[in-house]
PDB file of C-alpha atoms in Angstrom:
ATOM      1  CA  UNK B   1       5.691 -21.637 -78.127  1.00  0.00           C
ATOM      2  CA  UNK B   2       5.384 -24.477 -76.154  1.00  0.00           C
ATOM      3  CA  UNK B   3       8.223 -24.784 -73.387  1.00  0.00           C
ATOM      4  CA  UNK B   4       9.774 -28.285 -74.631  1.00  0.00           C
ATOM      5  CA  UNK B   5      12.359 -30.050 -72.601  1.00  0.00           C
ATOM      6  CA  UNK B   6      14.741 -29.715 -75.661  1.00  0.00           C
ATOM      7  CA  UNK B   7      14.269 -25.700 -75.469  1.00  0.00           C
ATOM      8  CA  UNK B   8      15.432 -25.317 -71.934  1.00  0.00           C
ATOM      9  CA  UNK B   9      18.361 -27.820 -72.336  1.00  0.00           C
ATOM     10  CA  UNK B  10      19.318 -25.470 -75.240  1.00  0.00           C
ATOM     11  CA  UNK B  11      19.031 -22.297 -73.465  1.00  0.00           C
ATOM     12  CA  UNK B  12      20.450 -23.722 -70.310  1.00  0.00           C
ATOM     13  CA  UNK B  13      23.735 -24.756 -72.635  1.00  0.00           C
ATOM     14  CA  UNK B  14      23.890 -21.299 -74.236  1.00  0.00           C
ATOM     15  CA  UNK B  15      23.530 -19.360 -70.863  1.00  0.00           C
ATOM     16  CA  UNK B  16      26.161 -21.844 -69.374  1.00  0.00           C
ATOM     17  CA  UNK B  17      28.563 -21.451 -72.510  1.00  0.00           C
ATOM     18  CA  UNK B  18      27.902 -17.420 -72.272  1.00  0.00           C
ATOM     19  CA  UNK B  19      28.707 -17.488 -68.811  1.00  0.00           C
ATOM     20  CA  UNK B  20      31.873 -19.413 -68.842  1.00  0.00           C
ATOM     21  CA  UNK B  21      33.147 -17.179 -71.574  1.00  0.00           C
ATOM     22  CA  UNK B  22      32.406 -14.201 -69.744  1.00  0.00           C
ATOM     23  CA  UNK B  23      33.953 -15.626 -66.361  1.00  0.00           C
ATOM     24  CA  UNK B  24      37.230 -16.182 -68.512  1.00  0.00           C
ATOM     25  CA  UNK B  25      37.157 -12.815 -69.870  1.00  0.00           C
ATOM     26  CA  UNK B  26      36.792 -10.927 -66.565  1.00  0.00           C
ATOM     27  CA  UNK B  27      38.432 -13.323 -64.095  1.00  0.00           C
ATOM     28  CA  UNK B  28      37.365 -14.961 -61.198  1.00  0.00           C
ATOM     29  CA  UNK B  29      38.387 -13.534 -57.614  1.00  0.00           C
ATOM     30  CA  UNK B  30      37.976 -14.175 -54.229  1.00  0.00           C
ATOM     31  CA  UNK B  31      34.404 -12.385 -53.955  1.00  0.00           C
ATOM     32  CA  UNK B  32      32.940 -14.249 -57.252  1.00  0.00           C
ATOM     33  CA  UNK B  33      34.749 -17.975 -56.218  1.00  0.00           C
ATOM     34  CA  UNK B  34      32.536 -17.324 -52.594  1.00  0.00           C
ATOM     35  CA  UNK B  35      29.543 -16.297 -54.327  1.00  0.00           C
ATOM     36  CA  UNK B  36      29.800 -19.863 -56.514  1.00  0.00           C
ATOM     37  CA  UNK B  37      30.976 -21.326 -53.527  1.00  0.00           C
ATOM     38  CA  UNK B  38      27.526 -20.162 -51.609  1.00  0.00           C
ATOM     39  CA  UNK B  39      25.350 -21.012 -54.556  1.00  0.00           C
ATOM     40  CA  UNK B  40      26.532 -24.337 -54.921  1.00  0.00           C
ATOM     41  CA  UNK B  41      25.954 -25.159 -51.355  1.00  0.00           C
ATOM     42  CA  UNK B  42      22.361 -23.687 -51.541  1.00  0.00           C
ATOM     43  CA  UNK B  43      21.700 -25.805 -54.715  1.00  0.00           C
ATOM     44  CA  UNK B  44      22.691 -28.991 -53.136  1.00  0.00           C
ATOM     45  CA  UNK B  45      20.694 -28.352 -49.953  1.00  0.00           C
ATOM     46  CA  UNK B  46      17.627 -27.464 -51.980  1.00  0.00           C
ATOM     47  CA  UNK B  47      18.358 -31.090 -53.871  1.00  0.00           C
ATOM     48  CA  UNK B  48      18.720 -32.752 -50.587  1.00  0.00           C
ATOM     49  CA  UNK B  49      15.428 -31.320 -48.948  1.00  0.00           C
ATOM     50  CA  UNK B  50      13.414 -32.189 -52.756  1.00  0.00           C
ATOM     51  CA  UNK B  51      14.707 -35.409 -52.634  1.00  0.00           C
ATOM     52  CA  UNK B  52      13.422 -35.824 -48.695  1.00  0.00           C
ATOM     53  CA  UNK B  53      10.232 -34.651 -49.798  1.00  0.00           C
ATOM     54  CA  UNK B  54      10.988 -31.040 -47.349  1.00  0.00           C
ATOM     55  CA  UNK B  55      11.252 -28.652 -50.332  1.00  0.00           C
ATOM     56  CA  UNK B  56       9.661 -25.332 -49.715  1.00  0.00           C
ATOM     57  CA  UNK B  57       8.876 -25.036 -53.143  1.00  0.00           C
ATOM     58  CA  UNK B  58       5.852 -26.804 -55.282  1.00  0.00           C
ATOM     59  CA  UNK B  59       4.727 -30.110 -53.554  1.00  0.00           C
ATOM     60  CA  UNK B  60       7.812 -30.855 -51.482  1.00  0.00           C
ATOM     61  CA  UNK B  61       9.240 -33.230 -54.039  1.00  0.00           C
ATOM     62  CA  UNK B  62      12.026 -33.711 -56.429  1.00  0.00           C
ATOM     63  CA  UNK B  63      10.963 -31.384 -59.516  1.00  0.00           C
ATOM     64  CA  UNK B  64      13.104 -30.780 -62.846  1.00  0.00           C
ATOM     65  CA  UNK B  65      11.354 -27.868 -63.341  1.00  0.00           C
ATOM     66  CA  UNK B  66      12.036 -26.099 -60.021  1.00  0.00           C
ATOM     67  CA  UNK B  67      15.592 -27.357 -60.222  1.00  0.00           C
ATOM     68  CA  UNK B  68      16.091 -25.741 -63.862  1.00  0.00           C
ATOM     69  CA  UNK B  69      14.415 -22.382 -62.455  1.00  0.00           C
ATOM     70  CA  UNK B  70      16.776 -22.774 -59.651  1.00  0.00           C
ATOM     71  CA  UNK B  71      20.190 -22.940 -61.954  1.00  0.00           C
ATOM     72  CA  UNK B  72      18.860 -20.448 -64.286  1.00  0.00           C
ATOM     73  CA  UNK B  73      18.625 -17.949 -61.595  1.00  0.00           C
ATOM     74  CA  UNK B  74      21.851 -18.672 -60.408  1.00  0.00           C
ATOM     75  CA  UNK B  75      23.286 -18.480 -63.683  1.00  0.00           C
ATOM     76  CA  UNK B  76      21.534 -14.824 -63.881  1.00  0.00           C
ATOM     77  CA  UNK B  77      23.046 -13.711 -60.820  1.00  0.00           C
ATOM     78  CA  UNK B  78      26.409 -14.639 -62.183  1.00  0.00           C
ATOM     79  CA  UNK B  79      25.664 -12.614 -65.401  1.00  0.00           C
ATOM     80  CA  UNK B  80      24.873  -9.898 -63.484  1.00  0.00           C
ATOM     81  CA  UNK B  81      27.964  -9.972 -61.760  1.00  0.00           C
ATOM     82  CA  UNK B  82      29.784  -9.900 -65.190  1.00  0.00           C
ATOM     83  CA  UNK B  83      27.860  -6.788 -66.180  1.00  0.00           C
ATOM     84  CA  UNK B  84      29.072  -5.124 -62.798  1.00  0.00           C
ATOM     85  CA  UNK B  85      32.473  -5.786 -63.823  1.00  0.00           C
ATOM     86  CA  UNK B  86      32.318  -4.904 -67.275  1.00  0.00           C
ATOM     87  CA  UNK B  87      30.595  -1.463 -66.119  1.00  0.00           C
ATOM     88  CA  UNK B  88      32.877  -0.943 -63.295  1.00  0.00           C
ATOM     89  CA  UNK B  89      35.868  -1.513 -65.571  1.00  0.00           C
ATOM     90  CA  UNK B  90      34.359   0.825 -68.168  1.00  0.00           C
ATOM     91  CA  UNK B  91      34.034   3.362 -65.598  1.00  0.00           C
ATOM     92  CA  UNK B  92      37.444   2.998 -64.043  1.00  0.00           C
ATOM     93  CA  UNK B  93      38.709   3.246 -68.277  1.00  0.00           C
ATOM     94  CA  UNK B  94      36.714   6.806 -68.134  1.00  0.00           C
ATOM     95  CA  UNK B  95      38.892   7.802 -65.335  1.00  0.00           C
ATOM     96  CA  UNK B  96      36.298   7.465 -62.718  1.00  0.00           C
ATOM     97  CA  UNK B  97      37.628   6.199 -59.477  1.00  0.00           C
ATOM     98  CA  UNK B  98      34.747   3.931 -58.950  1.00  0.00           C
ATOM     99  CA  UNK B  99      35.764   0.653 -57.589  1.00  0.00           C
ATOM    100  CA  UNK B 100      33.502  -1.279 -55.858  1.00  0.00           C
ATOM    101  CA  UNK B 101      30.292  -1.945 -57.951  1.00  0.00           C
ATOM    102  CA  UNK B 102      30.828  -5.490 -58.446  1.00  0.00           C
ATOM    103  CA  UNK B 103      31.660  -5.910 -54.811  1.00  0.00           C
ATOM    104  CA  UNK B 104      28.152  -4.583 -53.982  1.00  0.00           C
ATOM    105  CA  UNK B 105      26.482  -6.724 -56.014  1.00  0.00           C
ATOM    106  CA  UNK B 106      28.299  -9.948 -54.861  1.00  0.00           C
ATOM    107  CA  UNK B 107      27.686  -9.305 -51.349  1.00  0.00           C
ATOM    108  CA  UNK B 108      24.285  -8.543 -51.964  1.00  0.00           C
ATOM    109  CA  UNK B 109      23.958 -12.043 -53.838  1.00  0.00           C
ATOM    110  CA  UNK B 110      26.210 -14.135 -51.314  1.00  0.00           C
ATOM    111  CA  UNK B 111      23.210 -12.614 -48.472  1.00  0.00           C
ATOM    112  CA  UNK B 112      20.727 -13.893 -50.137  1.00  0.00           C
ATOM    113  CA  UNK B 113      22.489 -17.251 -50.699  1.00  0.00           C
ATOM    114  CA  UNK B 114      23.028 -17.484 -46.983  1.00  0.00           C
ATOM    115  CA  UNK B 115      19.513 -16.634 -46.064  1.00  0.00           C
ATOM    116  CA  UNK B 116      18.395 -19.252 -48.315  1.00  0.00           C
ATOM    117  CA  UNK B 117      21.064 -21.815 -46.933  1.00  0.00           C
ATOM    118  CA  UNK B 118      19.286 -20.849 -43.403  1.00  0.00           C
ATOM    119  CA  UNK B 119      15.927 -21.333 -44.489  1.00  0.00           C
ATOM    120  CA  UNK B 120      17.033 -24.667 -46.077  1.00  0.00           C
ATOM    121  CA  UNK B 121      19.106 -25.889 -42.764  1.00  0.00           C
ATOM    122  CA  UNK B 122      16.151 -25.077 -40.619  1.00  0.00           C
ATOM    123  CA  UNK B 123      13.613 -27.477 -42.830  1.00  0.00           C
ATOM    124  CA  UNK B 124      16.312 -29.936 -42.835  1.00  0.00           C
ATOM    125  CA  UNK B 125      15.813 -29.757 -38.681  1.00  0.00           C
ATOM    126  CA  UNK B 126      18.757 -27.576 -38.264  1.00  0.00           C
ATOM    127  CA  UNK B 127      17.640 -24.112 -36.926  1.00  0.00           C
ATOM    128  CA  UNK B 128      21.166 -22.268 -37.043  1.00  0.00           C
ATOM    129  CA  UNK B 129      19.561 -19.166 -36.264  1.00  0.00           C
ATOM    130  CA  UNK B 130      18.367 -20.734 -32.949  1.00  0.00           C
ATOM    131  CA  UNK B 131      21.411 -21.940 -32.422  1.00  0.00           C
ATOM    132  CA  UNK B 132      23.344 -18.649 -33.025  1.00  0.00           C
ATOM    133  CA  UNK B 133      21.362 -17.055 -30.761  1.00  0.00           C
ATOM    134  CA  UNK B 134      21.708 -19.268 -27.781  1.00  0.00           C
ATOM    135  CA  UNK B 135      25.342 -19.039 -28.222  1.00  0.00           C
ATOM    136  CA  UNK B 136      25.156 -15.220 -28.215  1.00  0.00           C
ATOM    137  CA  UNK B 137      22.972 -15.608 -25.022  1.00  0.00           C
ATOM    138  CA  UNK B 138      25.996 -17.791 -22.987  1.00  0.00           C
ATOM    139  CA  UNK B 139      28.484 -15.481 -24.473  1.00  0.00           C
ATOM    140  CA  UNK B 140      26.468 -12.380 -22.827  1.00  0.00           C
ATOM    141  CA  UNK B 141      26.076 -13.992 -19.868  1.00  0.00           C
ATOM    142  CA  UNK B 142      29.659 -15.157 -19.075  1.00  0.00           C
ATOM    143  CA  UNK B 143      30.812 -11.191 -19.682  1.00  0.00           C
TER     144      UNK B 143
END
């Protein structure tokens, strides 16, 4: 089956509707809001890089295919968090005292997004890791 633009748009709409319904059902706490925020920052930085032809994907230019893949990846991450919430609630309902399944998954995804943000920042000319290491050296020398 050929991947047409309509199939991709339809799939994206279906995933968004499902993710929205899931988020309304499970609720959005601080951890999930934080994840959504860093996802948005990463996506906007990726778009900025693509517009300026510095993207780390493909030929460096703006690509709807790569943007679509990025959105689907982020939506799938949120769906996995939703599944973790459901599993956690199920286990708690069964009498097991398991409370942090969702939080562990959210932390892993947030760290992944932060790494991507740092990579994108470096491609934009802001080497934050270098700045942080220099700040730590200055702080260490002042002790």
